[in-house]
Coordinates of N, CA and C in Angstrom, one line a residue:
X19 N 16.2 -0.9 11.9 CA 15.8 0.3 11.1 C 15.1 -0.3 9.9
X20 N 13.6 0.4 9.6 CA 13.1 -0.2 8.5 C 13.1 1.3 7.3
X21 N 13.5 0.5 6.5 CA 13.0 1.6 4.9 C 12.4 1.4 4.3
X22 N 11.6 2.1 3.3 CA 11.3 1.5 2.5 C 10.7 2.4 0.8
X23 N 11.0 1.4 -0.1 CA 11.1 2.3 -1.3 C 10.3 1.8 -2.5
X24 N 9.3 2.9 -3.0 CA 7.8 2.8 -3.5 C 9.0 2.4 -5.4
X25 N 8.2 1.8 -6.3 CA 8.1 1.7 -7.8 C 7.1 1.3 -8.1
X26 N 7.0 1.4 -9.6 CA 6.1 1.3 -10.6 C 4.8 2.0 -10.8
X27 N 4.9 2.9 -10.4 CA 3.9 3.9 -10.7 C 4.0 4.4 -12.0
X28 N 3.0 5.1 -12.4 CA 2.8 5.9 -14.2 C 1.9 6.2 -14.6
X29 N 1.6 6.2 -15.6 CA 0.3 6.5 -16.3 C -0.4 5.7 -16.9
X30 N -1.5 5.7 -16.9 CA -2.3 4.7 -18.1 C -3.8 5.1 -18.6
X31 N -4.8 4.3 -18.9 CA -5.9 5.0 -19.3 C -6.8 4.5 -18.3
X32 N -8.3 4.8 -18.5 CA -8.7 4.3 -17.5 C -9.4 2.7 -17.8
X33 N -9.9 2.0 -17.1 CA -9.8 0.5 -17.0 C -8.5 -0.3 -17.0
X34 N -7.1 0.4 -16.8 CA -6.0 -0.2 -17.7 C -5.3 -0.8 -15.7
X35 N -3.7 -1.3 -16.1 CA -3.8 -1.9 -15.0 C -2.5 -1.5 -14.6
X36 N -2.2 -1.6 -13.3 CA -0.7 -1.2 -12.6 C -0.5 -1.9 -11.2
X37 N 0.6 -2.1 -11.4 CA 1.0 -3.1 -10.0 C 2.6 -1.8 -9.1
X38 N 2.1 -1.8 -8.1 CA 3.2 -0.7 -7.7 C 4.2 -2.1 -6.2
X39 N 5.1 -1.6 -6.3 CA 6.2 -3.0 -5.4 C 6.9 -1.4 -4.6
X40 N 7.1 -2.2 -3.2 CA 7.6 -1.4 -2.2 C 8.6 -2.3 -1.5
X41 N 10.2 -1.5 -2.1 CA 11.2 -2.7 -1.4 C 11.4 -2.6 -0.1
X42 N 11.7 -3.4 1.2 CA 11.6 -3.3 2.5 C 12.6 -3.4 3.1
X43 N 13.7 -3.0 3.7 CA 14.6 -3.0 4.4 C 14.7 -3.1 5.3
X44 N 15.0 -4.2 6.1 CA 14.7 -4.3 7.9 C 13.2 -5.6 8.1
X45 N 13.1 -5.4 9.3 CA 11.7 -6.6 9.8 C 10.9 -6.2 9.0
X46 N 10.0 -7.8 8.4 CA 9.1 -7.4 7.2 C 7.5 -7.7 7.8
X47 N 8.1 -8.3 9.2 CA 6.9 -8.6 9.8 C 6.0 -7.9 10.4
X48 N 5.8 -6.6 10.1 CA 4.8 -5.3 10.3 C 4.1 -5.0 9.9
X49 N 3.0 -4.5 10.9 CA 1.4 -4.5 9.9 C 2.1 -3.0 8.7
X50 N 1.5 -3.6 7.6 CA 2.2 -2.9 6.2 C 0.7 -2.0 5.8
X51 N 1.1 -1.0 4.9 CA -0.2 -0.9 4.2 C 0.2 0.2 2.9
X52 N -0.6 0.6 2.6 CA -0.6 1.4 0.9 C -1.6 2.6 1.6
X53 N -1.6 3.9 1.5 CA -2.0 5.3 1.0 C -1.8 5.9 -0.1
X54 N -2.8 6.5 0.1 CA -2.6 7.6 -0.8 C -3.1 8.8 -1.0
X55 N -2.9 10.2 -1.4 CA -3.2 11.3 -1.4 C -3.1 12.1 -3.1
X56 N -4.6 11.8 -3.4 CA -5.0 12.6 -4.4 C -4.7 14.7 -4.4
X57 N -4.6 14.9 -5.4 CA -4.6 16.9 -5.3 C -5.6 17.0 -4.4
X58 N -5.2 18.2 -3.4 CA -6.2 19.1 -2.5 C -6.9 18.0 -1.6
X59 N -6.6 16.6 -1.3 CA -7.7 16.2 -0.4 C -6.2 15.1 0.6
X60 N -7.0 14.8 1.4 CA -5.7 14.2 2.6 C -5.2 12.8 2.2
X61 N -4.5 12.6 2.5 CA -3.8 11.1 2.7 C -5.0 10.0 3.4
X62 N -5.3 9.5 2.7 CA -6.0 8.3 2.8 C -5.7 6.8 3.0
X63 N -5.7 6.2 3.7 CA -5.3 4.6 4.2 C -6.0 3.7 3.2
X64 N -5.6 3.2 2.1 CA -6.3 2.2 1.3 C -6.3 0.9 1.3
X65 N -5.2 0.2 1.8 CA -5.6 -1.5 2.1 C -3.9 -1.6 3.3
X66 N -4.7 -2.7 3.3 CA -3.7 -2.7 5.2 C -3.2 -4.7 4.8
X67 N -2.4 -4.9 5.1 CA -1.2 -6.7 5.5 C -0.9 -6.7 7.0
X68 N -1.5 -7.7 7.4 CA -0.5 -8.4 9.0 C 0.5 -9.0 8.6
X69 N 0.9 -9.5 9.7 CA 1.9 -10.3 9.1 C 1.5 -11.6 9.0
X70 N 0.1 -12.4 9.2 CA 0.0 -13.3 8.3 C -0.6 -13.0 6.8
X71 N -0.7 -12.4 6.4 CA -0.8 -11.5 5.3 C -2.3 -11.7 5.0
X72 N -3.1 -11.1 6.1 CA -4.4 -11.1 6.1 C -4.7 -9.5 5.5
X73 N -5.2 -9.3 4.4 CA -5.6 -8.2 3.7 C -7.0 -7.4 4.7
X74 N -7.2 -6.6 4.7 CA -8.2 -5.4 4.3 C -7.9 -4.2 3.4
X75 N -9.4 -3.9 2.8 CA -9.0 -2.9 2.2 C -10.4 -1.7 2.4
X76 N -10.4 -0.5 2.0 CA -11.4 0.3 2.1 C -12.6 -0.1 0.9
X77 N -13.4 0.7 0.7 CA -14.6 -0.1 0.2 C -14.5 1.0 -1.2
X78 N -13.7 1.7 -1.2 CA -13.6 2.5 -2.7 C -12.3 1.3 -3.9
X79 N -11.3 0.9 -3.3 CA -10.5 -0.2 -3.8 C -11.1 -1.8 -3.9
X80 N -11.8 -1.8 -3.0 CA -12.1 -3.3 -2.9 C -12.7 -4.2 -3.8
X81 N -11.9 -4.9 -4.7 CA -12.8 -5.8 -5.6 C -11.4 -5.3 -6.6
X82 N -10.9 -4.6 -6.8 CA -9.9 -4.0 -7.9 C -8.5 -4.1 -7.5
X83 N -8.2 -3.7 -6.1 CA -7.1 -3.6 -5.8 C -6.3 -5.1 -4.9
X84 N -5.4 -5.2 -5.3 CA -5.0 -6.2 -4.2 C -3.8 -6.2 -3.4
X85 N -3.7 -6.1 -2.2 CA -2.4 -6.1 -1.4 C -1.7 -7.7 -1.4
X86 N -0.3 -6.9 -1.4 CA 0.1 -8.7 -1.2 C 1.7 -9.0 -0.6
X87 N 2.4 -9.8 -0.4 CA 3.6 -9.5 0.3 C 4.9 -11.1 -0.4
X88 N 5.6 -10.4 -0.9 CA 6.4 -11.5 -0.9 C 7.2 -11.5 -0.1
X89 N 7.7 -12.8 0.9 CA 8.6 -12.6 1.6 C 10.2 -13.3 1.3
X90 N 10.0 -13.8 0.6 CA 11.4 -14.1 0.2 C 12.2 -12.9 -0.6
X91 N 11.2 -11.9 -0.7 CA 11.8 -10.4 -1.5 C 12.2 -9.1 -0.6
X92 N 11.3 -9.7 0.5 CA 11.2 -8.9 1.6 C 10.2 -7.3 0.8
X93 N 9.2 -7.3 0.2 CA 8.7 -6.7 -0.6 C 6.9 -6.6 -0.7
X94 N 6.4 -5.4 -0.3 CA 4.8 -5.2 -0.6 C 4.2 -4.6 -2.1
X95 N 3.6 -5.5 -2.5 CA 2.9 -5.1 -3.4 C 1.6 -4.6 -3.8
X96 N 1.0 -3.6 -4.8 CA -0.4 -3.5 -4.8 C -0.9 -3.6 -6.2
X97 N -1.7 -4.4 -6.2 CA -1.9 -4.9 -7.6 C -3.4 -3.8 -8.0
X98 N -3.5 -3.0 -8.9 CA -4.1 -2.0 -9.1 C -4.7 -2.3 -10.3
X99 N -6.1 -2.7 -10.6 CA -6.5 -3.2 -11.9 C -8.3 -2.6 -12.0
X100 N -8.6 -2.5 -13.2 CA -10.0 -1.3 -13.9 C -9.9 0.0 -12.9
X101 N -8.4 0.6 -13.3 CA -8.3 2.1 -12.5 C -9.7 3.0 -12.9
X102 N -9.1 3.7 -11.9 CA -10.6 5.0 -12.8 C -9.5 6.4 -12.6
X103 N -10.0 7.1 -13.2 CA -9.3 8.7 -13.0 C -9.4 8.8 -11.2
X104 N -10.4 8.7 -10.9 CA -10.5 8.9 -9.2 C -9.1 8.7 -8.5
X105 N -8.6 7.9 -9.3 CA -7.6 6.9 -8.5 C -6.3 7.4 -8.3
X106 N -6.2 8.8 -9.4 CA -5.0 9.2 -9.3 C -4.5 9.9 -7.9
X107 N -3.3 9.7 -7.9 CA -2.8 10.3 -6.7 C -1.5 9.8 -6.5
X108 N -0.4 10.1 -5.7 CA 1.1 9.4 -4.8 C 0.7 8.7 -3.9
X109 N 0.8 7.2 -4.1 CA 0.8 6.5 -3.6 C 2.0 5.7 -2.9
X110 N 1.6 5.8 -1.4 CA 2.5 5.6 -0.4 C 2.6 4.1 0.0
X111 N 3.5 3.7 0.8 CA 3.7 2.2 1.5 C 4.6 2.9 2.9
X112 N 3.7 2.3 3.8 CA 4.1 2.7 5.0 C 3.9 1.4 6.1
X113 N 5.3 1.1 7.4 CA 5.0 0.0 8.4 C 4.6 0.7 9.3
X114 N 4.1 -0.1 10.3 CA 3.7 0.5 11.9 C 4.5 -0.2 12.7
X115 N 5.4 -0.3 13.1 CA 6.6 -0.9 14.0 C 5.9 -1.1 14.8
X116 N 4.9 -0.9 15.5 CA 4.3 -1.1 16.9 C 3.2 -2.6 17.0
X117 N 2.9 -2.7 15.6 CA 1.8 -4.0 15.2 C 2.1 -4.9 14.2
X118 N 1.6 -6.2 14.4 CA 2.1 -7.0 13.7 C 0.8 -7.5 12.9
X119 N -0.4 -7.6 13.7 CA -2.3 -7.6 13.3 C -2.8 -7.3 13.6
X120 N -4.3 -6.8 13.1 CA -5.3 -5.9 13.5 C -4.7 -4.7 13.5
X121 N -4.1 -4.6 12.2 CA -3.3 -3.6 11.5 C -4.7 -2.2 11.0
X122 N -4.8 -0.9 11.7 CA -5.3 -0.1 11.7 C -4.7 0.9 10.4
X123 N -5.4 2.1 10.1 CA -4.8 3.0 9.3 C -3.9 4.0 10.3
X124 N -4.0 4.2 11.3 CA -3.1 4.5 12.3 C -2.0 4.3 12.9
X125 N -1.1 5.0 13.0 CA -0.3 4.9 14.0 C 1.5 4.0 12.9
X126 N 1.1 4.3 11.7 CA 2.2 4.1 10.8 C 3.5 5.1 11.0
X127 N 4.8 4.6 11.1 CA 5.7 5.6 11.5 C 6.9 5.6 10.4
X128 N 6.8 4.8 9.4 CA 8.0 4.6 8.4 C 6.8 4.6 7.2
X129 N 7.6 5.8 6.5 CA 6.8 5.7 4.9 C 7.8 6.0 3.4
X130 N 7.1 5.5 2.3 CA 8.1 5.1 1.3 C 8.0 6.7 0.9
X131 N 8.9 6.8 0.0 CA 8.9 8.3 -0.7 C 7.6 8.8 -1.4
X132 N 7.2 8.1 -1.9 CA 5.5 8.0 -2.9 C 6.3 7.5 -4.6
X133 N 4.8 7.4 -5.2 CA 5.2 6.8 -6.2 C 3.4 7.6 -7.4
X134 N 3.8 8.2 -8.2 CA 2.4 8.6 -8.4 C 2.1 8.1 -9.4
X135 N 0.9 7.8 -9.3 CA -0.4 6.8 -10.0 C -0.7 8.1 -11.2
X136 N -1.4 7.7 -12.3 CA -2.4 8.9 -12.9 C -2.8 8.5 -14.2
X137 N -4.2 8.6 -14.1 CA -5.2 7.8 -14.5 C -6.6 8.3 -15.4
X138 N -6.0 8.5 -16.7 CA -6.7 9.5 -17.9 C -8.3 8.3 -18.1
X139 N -9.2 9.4 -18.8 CA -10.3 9.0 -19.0 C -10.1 9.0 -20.4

């Protein structure tokens, strides 16, 4: 059985910086990733981990955001740096039990409670 449980989310200004940690409970070897869902628009897939902790990420985060995995914590992190207001929203950490690479935005079946971001101009 995997859980898992989003922190460090908050507020700040914009350019400013936030790192959010997702604790993991159970096999950590699953393709992992970070969402999120701004007001009024859908849940969106923003950066994806295999389990050799080979990153992707979408091309609105990319260059700013960084996925990362400690495993002696058993623990995903997203390192979240020159936010913009855009950026606000609950942000999720979710596994795909079914994959371990070539980790897709699809087909995720365990997700953290959320944790929300929000990000003044």
């Amino acid at each position: 059985q995997v859980q898992m449980v989003e922190s460090g989310g908050g507020s700040v200004q914009a350019g400013g910086s936030l790192r959010l940690s997702c604790a993991v409970s159970g096999y950590f070897r699953y393709c992992m990733a970070w969402f999120r869902q701004a007001p009024g628009k859908e849940r969106e897939g923003i950066a994806t981990s295999d389990m050799w902790d080979y990153a992707t990420y979408v091309d609105s985060v990319k260059g700013r955001f960084t996925i990362s995995r400690d495993h002696a914590k058993n623990t995903l992190y997203l390192e979240m740096n020159s936010l913009k207001p855009e950026d606000t929203a609950v942000y999720y950490c979710a596994a795909d039990r079914g994959r371990y690479q070539h980790c897709s935005y699809t087909g995720f079946d365990v997700w953290g409670q959320g944790t929300q971001v929000t990000v003044s101009s």
